[in-house]
Short mmCIF file of C-alpha atoms and ligand atoms in Angstrom, two decimals:
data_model
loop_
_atom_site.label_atom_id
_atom_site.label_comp_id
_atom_site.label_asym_id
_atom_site.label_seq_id
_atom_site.Cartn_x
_atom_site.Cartn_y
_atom_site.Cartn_z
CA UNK A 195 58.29 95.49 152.89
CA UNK A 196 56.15 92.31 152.43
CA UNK A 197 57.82 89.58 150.99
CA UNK A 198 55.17 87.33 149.24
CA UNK A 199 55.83 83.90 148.43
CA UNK A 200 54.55 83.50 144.70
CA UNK A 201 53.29 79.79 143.58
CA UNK A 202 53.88 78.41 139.95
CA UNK A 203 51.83 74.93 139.23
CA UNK A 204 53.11 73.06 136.86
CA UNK A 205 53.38 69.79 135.21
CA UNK A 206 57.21 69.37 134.74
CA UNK A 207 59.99 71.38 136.65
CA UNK A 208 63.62 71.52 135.38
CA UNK A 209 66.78 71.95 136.90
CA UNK A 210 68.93 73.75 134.62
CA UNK A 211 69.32 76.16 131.81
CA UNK A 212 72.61 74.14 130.13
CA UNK A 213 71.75 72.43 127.03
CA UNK A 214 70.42 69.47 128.61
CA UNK A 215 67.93 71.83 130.40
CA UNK A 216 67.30 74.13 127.41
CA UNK A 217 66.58 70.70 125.00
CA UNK A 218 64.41 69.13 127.86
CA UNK A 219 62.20 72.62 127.78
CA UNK A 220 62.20 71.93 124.14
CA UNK A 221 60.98 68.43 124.11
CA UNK A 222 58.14 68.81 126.82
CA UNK A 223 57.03 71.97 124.93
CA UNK A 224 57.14 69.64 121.98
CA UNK A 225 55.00 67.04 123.67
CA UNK A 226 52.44 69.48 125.11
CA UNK A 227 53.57 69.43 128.67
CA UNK A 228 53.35 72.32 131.00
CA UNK A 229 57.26 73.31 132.47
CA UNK A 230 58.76 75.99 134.52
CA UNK A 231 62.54 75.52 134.05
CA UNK A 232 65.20 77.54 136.30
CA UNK A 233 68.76 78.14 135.68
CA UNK A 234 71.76 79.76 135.77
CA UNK A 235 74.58 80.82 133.09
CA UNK A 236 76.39 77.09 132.65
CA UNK A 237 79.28 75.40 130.74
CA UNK A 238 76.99 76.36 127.63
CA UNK A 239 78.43 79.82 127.68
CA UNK A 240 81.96 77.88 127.14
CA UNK A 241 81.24 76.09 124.30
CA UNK A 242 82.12 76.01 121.10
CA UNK A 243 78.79 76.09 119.72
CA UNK A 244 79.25 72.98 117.55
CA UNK A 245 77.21 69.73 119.28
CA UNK A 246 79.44 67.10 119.30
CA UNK A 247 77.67 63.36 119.49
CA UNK A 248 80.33 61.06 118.99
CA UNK A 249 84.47 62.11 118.33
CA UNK A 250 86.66 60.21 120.49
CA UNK A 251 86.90 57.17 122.20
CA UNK A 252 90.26 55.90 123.92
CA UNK A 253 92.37 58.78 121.85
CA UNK A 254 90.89 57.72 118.59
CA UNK A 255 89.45 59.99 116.46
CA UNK A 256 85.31 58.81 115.63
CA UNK A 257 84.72 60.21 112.35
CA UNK A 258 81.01 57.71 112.00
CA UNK A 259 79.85 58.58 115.22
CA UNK A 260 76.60 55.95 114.17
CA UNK A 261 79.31 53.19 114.22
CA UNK A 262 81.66 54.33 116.90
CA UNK A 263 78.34 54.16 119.30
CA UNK A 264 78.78 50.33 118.86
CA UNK A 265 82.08 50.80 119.94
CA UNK A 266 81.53 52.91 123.31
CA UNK A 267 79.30 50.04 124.16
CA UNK A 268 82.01 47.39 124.36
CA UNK A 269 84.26 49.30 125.98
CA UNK A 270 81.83 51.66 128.48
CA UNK A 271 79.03 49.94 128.41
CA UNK A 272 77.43 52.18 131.51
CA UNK A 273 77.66 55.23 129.15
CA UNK A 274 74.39 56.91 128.75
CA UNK A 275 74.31 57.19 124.95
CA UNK A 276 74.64 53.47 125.01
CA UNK A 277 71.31 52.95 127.12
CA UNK A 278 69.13 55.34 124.43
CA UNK A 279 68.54 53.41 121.18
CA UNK A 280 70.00 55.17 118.28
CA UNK A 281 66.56 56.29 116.71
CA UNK A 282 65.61 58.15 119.86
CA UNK A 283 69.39 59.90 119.37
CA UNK A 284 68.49 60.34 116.10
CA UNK A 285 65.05 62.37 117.31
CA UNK A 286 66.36 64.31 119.88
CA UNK A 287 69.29 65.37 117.39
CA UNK A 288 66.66 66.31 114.83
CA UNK A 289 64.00 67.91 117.21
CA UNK A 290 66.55 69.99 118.70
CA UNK A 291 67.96 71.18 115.47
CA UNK A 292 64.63 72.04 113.81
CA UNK A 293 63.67 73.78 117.02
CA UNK A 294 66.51 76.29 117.07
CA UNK A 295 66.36 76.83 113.50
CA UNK A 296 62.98 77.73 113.94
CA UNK A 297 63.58 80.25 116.68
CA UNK A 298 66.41 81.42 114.47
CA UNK A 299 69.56 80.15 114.46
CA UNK A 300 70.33 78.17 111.63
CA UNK A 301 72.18 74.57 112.67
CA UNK A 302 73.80 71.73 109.67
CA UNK A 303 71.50 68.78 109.43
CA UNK A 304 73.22 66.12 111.38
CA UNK A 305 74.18 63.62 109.07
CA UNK A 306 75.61 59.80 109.12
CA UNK A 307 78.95 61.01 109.68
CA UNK A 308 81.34 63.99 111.45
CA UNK A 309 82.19 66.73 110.04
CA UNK A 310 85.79 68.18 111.10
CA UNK A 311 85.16 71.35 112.64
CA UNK A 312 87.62 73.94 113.08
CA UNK A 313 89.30 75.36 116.35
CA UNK A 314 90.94 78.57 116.90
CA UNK A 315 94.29 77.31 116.93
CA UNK A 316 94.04 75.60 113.80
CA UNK A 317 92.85 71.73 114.84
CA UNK A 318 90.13 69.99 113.35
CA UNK A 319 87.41 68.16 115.69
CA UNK A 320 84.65 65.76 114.74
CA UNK A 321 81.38 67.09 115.33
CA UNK A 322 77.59 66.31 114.23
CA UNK A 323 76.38 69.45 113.66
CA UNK A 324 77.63 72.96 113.32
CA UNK A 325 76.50 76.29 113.51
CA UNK A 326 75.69 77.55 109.45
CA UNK A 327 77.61 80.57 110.16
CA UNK A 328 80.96 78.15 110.47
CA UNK A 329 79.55 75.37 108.23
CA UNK A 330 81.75 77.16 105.12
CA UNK A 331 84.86 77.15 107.20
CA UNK A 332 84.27 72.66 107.20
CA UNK A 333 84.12 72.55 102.99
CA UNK A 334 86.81 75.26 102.66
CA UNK A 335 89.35 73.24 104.73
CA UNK A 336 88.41 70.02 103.06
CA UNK A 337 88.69 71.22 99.51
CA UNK A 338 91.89 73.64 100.32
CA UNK A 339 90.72 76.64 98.85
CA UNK A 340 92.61 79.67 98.70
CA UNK A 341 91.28 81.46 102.12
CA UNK A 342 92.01 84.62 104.16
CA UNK A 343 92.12 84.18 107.98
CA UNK A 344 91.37 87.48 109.56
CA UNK A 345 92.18 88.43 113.18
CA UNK A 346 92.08 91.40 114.92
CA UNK A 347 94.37 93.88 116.63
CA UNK A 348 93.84 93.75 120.26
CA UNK A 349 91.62 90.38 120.48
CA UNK A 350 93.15 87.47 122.59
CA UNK A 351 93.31 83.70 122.03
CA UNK A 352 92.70 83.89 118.52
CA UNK A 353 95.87 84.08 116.01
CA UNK A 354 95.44 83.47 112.26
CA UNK A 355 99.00 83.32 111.69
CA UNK A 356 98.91 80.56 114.76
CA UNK A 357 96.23 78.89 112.94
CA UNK A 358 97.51 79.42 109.03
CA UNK A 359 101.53 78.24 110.69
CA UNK A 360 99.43 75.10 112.02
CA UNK A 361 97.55 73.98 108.78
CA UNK A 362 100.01 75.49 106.77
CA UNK A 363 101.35 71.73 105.43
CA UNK A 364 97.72 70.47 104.89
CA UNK A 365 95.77 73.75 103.31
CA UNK A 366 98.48 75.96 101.14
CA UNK A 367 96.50 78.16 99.97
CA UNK A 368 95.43 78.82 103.42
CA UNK A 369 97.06 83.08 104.28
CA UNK A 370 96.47 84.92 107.66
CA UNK A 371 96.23 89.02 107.57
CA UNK A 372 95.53 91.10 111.08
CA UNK A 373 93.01 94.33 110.65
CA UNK A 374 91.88 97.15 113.30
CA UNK A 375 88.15 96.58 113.79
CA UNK A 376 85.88 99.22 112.94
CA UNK A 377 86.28 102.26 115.20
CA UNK A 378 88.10 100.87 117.92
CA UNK A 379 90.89 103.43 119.14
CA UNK A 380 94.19 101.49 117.69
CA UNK A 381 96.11 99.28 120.12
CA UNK A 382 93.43 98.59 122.60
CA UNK A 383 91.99 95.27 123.91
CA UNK A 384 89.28 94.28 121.64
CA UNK A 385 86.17 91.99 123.07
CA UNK A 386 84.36 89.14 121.04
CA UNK A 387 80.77 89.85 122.45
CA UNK A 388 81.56 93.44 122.33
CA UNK A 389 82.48 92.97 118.36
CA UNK A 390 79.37 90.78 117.95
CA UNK A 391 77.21 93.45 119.18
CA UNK A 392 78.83 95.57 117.09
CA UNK A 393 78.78 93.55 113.91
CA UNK A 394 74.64 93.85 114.65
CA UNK A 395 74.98 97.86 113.25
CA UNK A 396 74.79 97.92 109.49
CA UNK A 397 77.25 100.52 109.54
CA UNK A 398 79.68 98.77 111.09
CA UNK A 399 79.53 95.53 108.57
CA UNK A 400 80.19 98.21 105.74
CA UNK A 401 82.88 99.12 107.50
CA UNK A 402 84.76 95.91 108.30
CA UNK A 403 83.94 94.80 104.67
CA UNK A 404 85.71 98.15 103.74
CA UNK A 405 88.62 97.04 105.81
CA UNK A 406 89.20 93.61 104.71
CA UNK A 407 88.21 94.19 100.92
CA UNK A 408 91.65 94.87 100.00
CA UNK A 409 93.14 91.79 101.27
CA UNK A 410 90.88 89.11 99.70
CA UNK A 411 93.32 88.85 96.40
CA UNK A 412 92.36 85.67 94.91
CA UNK A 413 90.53 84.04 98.15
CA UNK A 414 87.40 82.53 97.69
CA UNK A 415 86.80 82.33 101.56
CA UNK A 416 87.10 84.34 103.92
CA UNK A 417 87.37 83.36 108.19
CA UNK A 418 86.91 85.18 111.04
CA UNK A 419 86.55 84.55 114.57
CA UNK A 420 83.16 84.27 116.25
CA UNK A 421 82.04 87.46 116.12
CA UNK A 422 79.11 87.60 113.53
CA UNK A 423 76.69 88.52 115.80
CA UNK A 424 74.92 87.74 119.45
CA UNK A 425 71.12 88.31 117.75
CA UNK A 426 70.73 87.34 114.10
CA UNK A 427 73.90 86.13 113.13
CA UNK A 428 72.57 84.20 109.84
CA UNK A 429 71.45 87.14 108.53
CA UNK A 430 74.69 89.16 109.37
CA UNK A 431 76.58 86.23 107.80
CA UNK A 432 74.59 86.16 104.58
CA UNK A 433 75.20 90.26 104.26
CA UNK A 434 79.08 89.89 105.16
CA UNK A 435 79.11 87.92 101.82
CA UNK A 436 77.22 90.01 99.85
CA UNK A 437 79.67 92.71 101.15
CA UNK A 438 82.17 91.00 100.43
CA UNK A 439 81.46 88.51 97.39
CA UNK A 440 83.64 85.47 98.76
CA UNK A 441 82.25 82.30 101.46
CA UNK A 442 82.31 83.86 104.66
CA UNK A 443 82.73 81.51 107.96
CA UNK A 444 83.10 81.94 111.38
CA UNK A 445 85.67 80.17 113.71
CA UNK A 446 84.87 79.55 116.95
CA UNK A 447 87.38 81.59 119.83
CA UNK A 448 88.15 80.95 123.18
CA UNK A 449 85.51 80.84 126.38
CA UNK A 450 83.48 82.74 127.20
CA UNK A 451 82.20 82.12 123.71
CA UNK A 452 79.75 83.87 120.91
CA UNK A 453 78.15 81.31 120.07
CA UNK A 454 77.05 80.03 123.43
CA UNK A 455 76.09 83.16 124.30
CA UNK A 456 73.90 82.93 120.86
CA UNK A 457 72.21 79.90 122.43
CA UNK A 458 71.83 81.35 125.49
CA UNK A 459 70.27 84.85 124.54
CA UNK A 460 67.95 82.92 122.20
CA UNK A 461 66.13 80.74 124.74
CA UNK A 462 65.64 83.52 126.80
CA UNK A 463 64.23 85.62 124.09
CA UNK A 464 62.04 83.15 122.18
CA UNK A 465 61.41 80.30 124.10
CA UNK A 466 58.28 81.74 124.43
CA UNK A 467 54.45 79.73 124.90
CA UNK A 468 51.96 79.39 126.59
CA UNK A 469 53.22 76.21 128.20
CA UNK A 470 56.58 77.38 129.74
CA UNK A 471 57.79 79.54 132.40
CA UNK A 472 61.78 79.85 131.92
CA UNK A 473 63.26 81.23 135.35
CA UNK A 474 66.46 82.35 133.80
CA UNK A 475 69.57 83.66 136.16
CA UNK A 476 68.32 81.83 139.50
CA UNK A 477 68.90 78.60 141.12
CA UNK A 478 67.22 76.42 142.80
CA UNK A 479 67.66 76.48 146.31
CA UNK A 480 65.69 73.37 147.86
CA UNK A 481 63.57 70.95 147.04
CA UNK A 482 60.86 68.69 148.75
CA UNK A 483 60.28 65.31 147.00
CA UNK A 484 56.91 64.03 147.93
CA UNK A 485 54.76 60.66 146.21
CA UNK A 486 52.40 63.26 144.36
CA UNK A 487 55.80 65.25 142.79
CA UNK A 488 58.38 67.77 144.07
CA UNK A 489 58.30 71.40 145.45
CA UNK A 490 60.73 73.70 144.55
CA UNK A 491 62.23 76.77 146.39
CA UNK A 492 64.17 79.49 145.35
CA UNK A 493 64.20 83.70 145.82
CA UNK A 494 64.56 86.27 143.09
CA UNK A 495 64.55 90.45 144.56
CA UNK A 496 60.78 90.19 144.86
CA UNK A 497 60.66 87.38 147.33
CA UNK A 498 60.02 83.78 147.43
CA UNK A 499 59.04 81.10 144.67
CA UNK A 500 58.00 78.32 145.15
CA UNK A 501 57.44 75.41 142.07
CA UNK A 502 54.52 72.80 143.09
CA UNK A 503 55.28 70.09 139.64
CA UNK A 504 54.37 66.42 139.08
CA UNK A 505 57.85 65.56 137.60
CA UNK A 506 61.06 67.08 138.04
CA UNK A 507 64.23 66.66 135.54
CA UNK A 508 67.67 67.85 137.09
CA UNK A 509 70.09 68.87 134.64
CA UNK A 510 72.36 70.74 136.99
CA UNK A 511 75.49 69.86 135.10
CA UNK A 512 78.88 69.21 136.36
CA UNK A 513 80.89 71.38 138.74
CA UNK A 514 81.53 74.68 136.32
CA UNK A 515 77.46 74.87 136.48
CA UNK A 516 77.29 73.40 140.55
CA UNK A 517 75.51 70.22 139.70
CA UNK A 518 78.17 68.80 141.32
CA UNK A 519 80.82 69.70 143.73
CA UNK A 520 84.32 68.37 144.92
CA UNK A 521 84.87 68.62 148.68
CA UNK A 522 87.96 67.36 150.55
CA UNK A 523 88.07 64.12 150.22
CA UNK A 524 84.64 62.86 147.86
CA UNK A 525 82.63 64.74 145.06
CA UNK A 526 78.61 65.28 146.66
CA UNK A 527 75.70 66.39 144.14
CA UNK A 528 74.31 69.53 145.48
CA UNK A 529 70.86 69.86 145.39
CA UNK A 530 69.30 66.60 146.70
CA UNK A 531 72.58 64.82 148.06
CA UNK A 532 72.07 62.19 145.69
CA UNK A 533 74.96 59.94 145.65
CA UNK A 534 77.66 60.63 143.10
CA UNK A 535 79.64 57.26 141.39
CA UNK A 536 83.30 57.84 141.67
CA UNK A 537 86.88 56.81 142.63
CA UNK A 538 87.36 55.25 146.08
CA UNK A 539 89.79 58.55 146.92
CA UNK A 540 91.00 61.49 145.63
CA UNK A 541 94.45 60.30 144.26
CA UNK A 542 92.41 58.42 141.69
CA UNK A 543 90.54 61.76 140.42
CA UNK A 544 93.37 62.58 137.55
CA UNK A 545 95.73 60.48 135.80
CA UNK A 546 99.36 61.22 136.17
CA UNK A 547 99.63 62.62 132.35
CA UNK A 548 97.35 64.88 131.31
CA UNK A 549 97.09 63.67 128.18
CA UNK A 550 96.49 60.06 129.21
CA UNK A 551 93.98 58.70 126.39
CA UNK A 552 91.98 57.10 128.90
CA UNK A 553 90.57 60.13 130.60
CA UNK A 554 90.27 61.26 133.65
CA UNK A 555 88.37 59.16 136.59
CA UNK A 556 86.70 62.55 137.76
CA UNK A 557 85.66 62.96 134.15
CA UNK A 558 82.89 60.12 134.83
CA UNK A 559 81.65 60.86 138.04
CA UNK A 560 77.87 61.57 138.19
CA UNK A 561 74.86 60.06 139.13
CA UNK A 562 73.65 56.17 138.38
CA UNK A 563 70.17 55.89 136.57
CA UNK A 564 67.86 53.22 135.89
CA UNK A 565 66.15 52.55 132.28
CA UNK A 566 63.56 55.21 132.83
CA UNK A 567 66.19 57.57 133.69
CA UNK A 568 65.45 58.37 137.48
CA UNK A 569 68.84 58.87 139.51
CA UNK A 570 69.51 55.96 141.74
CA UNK A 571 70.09 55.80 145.54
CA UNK A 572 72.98 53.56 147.32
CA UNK A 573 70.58 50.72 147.07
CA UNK A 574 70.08 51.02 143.92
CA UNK A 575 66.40 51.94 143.71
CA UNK A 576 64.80 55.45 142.21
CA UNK A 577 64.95 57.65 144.78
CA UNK A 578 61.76 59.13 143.70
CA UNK A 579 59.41 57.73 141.25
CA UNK A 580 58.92 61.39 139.82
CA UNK A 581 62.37 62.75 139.28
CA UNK A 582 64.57 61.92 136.46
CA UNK A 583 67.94 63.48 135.11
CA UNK A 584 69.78 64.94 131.99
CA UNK A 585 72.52 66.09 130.78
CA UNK A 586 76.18 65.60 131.92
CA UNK A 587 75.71 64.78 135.53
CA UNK A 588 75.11 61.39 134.48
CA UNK A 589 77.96 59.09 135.51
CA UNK A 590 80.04 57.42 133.20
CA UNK A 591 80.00 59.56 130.08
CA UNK A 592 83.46 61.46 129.90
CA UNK A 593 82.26 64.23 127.32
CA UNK A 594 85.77 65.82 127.74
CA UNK A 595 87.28 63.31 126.05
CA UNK A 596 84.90 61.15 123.74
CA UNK A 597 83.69 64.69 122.39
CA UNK A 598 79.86 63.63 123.15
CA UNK A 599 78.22 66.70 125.23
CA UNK A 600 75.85 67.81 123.30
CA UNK A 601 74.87 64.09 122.26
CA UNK A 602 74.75 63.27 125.85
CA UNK A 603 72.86 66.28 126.90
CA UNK A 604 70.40 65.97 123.67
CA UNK A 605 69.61 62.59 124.09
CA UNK A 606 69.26 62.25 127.40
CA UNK A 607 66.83 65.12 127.90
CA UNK A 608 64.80 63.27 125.48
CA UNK A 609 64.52 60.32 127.72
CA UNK A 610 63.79 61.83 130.65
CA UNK A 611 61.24 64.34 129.14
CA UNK A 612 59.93 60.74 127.80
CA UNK A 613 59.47 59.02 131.28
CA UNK A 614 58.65 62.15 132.99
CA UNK A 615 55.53 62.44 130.56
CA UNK A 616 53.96 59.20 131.83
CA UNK A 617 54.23 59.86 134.70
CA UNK A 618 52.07 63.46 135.30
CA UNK A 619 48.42 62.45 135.18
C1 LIG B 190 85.14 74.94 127.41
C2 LIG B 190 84.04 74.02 126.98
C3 LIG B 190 83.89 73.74 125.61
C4 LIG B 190 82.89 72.87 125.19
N1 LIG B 190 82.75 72.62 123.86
C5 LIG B 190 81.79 71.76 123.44
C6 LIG B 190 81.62 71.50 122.05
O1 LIG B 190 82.33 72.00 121.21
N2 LIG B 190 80.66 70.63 121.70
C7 LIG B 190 79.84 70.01 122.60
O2 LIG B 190 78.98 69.22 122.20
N3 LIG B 190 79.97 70.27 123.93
C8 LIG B 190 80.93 71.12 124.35
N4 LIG B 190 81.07 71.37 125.69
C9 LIG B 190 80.26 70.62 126.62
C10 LIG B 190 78.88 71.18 126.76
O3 LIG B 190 78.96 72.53 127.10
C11 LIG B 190 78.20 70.37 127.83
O4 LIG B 190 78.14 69.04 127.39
C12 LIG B 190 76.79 70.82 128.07
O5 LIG B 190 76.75 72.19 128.34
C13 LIG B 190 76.24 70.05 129.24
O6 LIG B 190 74.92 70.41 129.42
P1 LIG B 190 74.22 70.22 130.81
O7 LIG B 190 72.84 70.75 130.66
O8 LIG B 190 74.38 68.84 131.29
O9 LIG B 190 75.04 71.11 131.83
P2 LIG B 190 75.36 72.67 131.80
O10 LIG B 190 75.36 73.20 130.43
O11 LIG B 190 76.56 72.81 132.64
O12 LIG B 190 74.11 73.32 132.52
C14 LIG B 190 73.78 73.09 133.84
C15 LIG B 190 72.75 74.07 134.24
O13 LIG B 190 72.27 73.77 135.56
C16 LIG B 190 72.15 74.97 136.28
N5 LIG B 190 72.14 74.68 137.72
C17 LIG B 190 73.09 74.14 138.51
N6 LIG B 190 72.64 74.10 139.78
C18 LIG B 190 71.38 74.60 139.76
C19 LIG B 190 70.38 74.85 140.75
N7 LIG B 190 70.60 74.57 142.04
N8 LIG B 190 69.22 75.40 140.37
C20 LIG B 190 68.98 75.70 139.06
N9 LIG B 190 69.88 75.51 138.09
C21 LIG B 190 71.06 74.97 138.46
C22 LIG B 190 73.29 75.83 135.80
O14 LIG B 190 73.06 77.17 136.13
C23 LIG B 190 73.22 75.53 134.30
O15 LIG B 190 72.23 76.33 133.70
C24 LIG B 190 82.03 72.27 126.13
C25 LIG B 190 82.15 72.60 127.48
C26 LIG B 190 83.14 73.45 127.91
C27 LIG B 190 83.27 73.73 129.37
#
């Protein structure tokens, strides 16, 4: 057979499909630009689906992220939230919300301050923005209604007697019950996507209302795990309450998770115009930097592509997405060797306590930038005038803890879509 090699010309290519990719698509579709973007499932498939800007910072909690960006600057003054000014942090918040709410997925507004978000096993986290289908689950908490916490036979990670035993002294009214989901065969492992899916049959919603019905007593909420749907899950949300006449929210559960699969299944379905090609499921395997742009090389079953572009952003990620990756003795950025900021050796990767408000070193590794956003070499000079990065394999953000990835990966695809732009005519 006769492998072809097929050509896509474009204005701006992008390395990635994580949310620093997917918001960069956003905001050069937003601007009018021309993109082919290529990626891979990434850490976005492990998130909780809440986009966190601001919610730590040396084992504080942040609860006015606005503020506490004053405060990352004094103490990390290298971080890249702290190089953006907080009106373009503001837009790329507010683009990227409106965005996916228009392609249908409805996000909170995000506001002056955090909301406290709830985890699976019953902690609170400060977050920006949250997904509507768990936005019920914030006000219930903070008013202490009387709530049911459903789990399910057979699904792992996700207890609500855990969860009710650890909120217990702060939410009283707060009562856990475990059900059978619809028409699984009793005692067998139950999946989350596999529910979601599910949950997308009318049927079945009349059926797990039918099941929990006669548990809701005098609860005026009612949580379950992530499960309200891959496709649609506002409108499955808003028909689990009629179903069930009580505030319905959703809980996040434990990776691989619902709601970044949500994300995920959305760009690939309606990221659609005229002026993007998304690659999804491939990676990039080379590229050529030249003065005029970048070339970029990769295979799919059918044979070779090749991506001639003007600009190129990489948001390859850290190393659960291969943007980066830890050899033997020093951490090496995979694509175009550019060189990676971090400890001297590898006994300063991790701090002896795990816990250890600080963070860990390897937690900050990732590429230097300029002001214009174009990764650095050891001299410190762009190492191409046309390429630019987003997203967490920027160095010196620790979005473990500080609880700023999707802040870091909003904002800084909005810079580097901004740069990028002046430079393609
Ligand atoms: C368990 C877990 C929970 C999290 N929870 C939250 C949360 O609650 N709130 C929050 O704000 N953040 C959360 N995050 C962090 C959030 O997921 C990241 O901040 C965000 O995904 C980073 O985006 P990114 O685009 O920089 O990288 P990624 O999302 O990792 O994406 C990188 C992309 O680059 C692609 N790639 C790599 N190499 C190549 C190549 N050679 N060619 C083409 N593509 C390539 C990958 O396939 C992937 O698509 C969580 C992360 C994890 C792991």
């Amino acid at each position: 057979m006769i492998r072809e090699t097929r050509s896509i010309q474009t204005q701006l290519a992008i390395v990635g499909t994580g949310l620093g990719g997917l918001a960069a698509g956003i905001f050069a579709k937003y601007r009018g630009i021309k993109s082919a973007q290529v990626g891979h499932t990434g850490a976005i498939t492990y998130t909780t689906g809440y986009f966190d800007l601001l919610g730590g910072l040396l084992g504080e909690q942040i609860l006015d992220p606005w503020q506490g960006l004053s405060s990352l600057k004094k103490h990390y003054p290298k971080h890249p939230l702290v190089r953006i000014a907080k009106e373009d942090i503001h837009k790329a918040l507010n683009l990227f919300n409106k965005e996916l709410n228009n392609m249908g997925i409805g996000y909170s507004e995000p506001g002056n301050t955090n909301l406290m978000a709830l985890l699976p096993s019953g902690v609170c986290k400060p977050t920006i923005s949250v997904p509507l289908t768990m936005l019920a689950g914030v006000k219930a908490k903070e008013a202490k209604s009387p709530t049911l916490l459903i789990d399910f036979v057979g699904l792992q990670g996700f207890s609500a007697v855990e969860f009710v035993a650890n909120l217990k002294k702060s939410w009283p009214l707060l009562t856990a019950q475990r059900i059978a989901f619809p028409d699984m065969i009793e005692g067998q492992q139950v999946f989350p996507e596999v529910m979601a899916r599910a949950l997308e049959v009318p049927s079945t919603r009349q059926k797990l209302a039918e099941t929990i019905k006669p548990f809701i007593g005098n609860a005026k909420y009612l949580g379950l795990p992530s499960i309200l749907g891959i496709n649609k899950p506002d409108l499955i949300h808003n028909n689990m309450e009629e179903l069930l006449g009580v505030k319905v929210f959703e809980i996040p559960s434990i990776p691989p998770s619902v709601p970044g699969m949500r994300l995920r299944e959305l760009f690939e379905q309606k990221f659609v115009d005229k002026n993007v090609t998304l690659i999804p499921q491939h990676k990039v395997e080379h590229i050529e930097l030249n003065d005029d742009g970048a070339k970029l090389f990769f295979k799919d079953p059918f044979g070779d592509i090749e991506i001639s572009c003007k600009a190129t952003i990489l948001a390859s990620g850290r190393f659960l997405s291969g943007g980066l990756k830890a050899e033997q003795q020093n951490i090496v950025e995979t694509l175009l060797n550019i060189p990676v900021t971090q400890p001297t050796g590898r006994d300063d990767w991790y701090q002896e306590k795990y816990f250890d408000p600080k963070g860990h070193n390897i937690n900050q590794v990732g590429v230097e930038i300029d002001n214009n956003f174009r990764p650095l070499n050891t001299k410190g000079e762009p190492i191409n005038r046309r390429l630019f990065a987003a997203g967490t394999i920027i160095a010196h953000q620790d979005w473990v803890r500080q609880r700023c990835g999707a802040g870091v990966s909003l904002s800084t695809a909005y810079q580097a879509v901004k740069y990028a732009a002046k430079v393609l005519d």
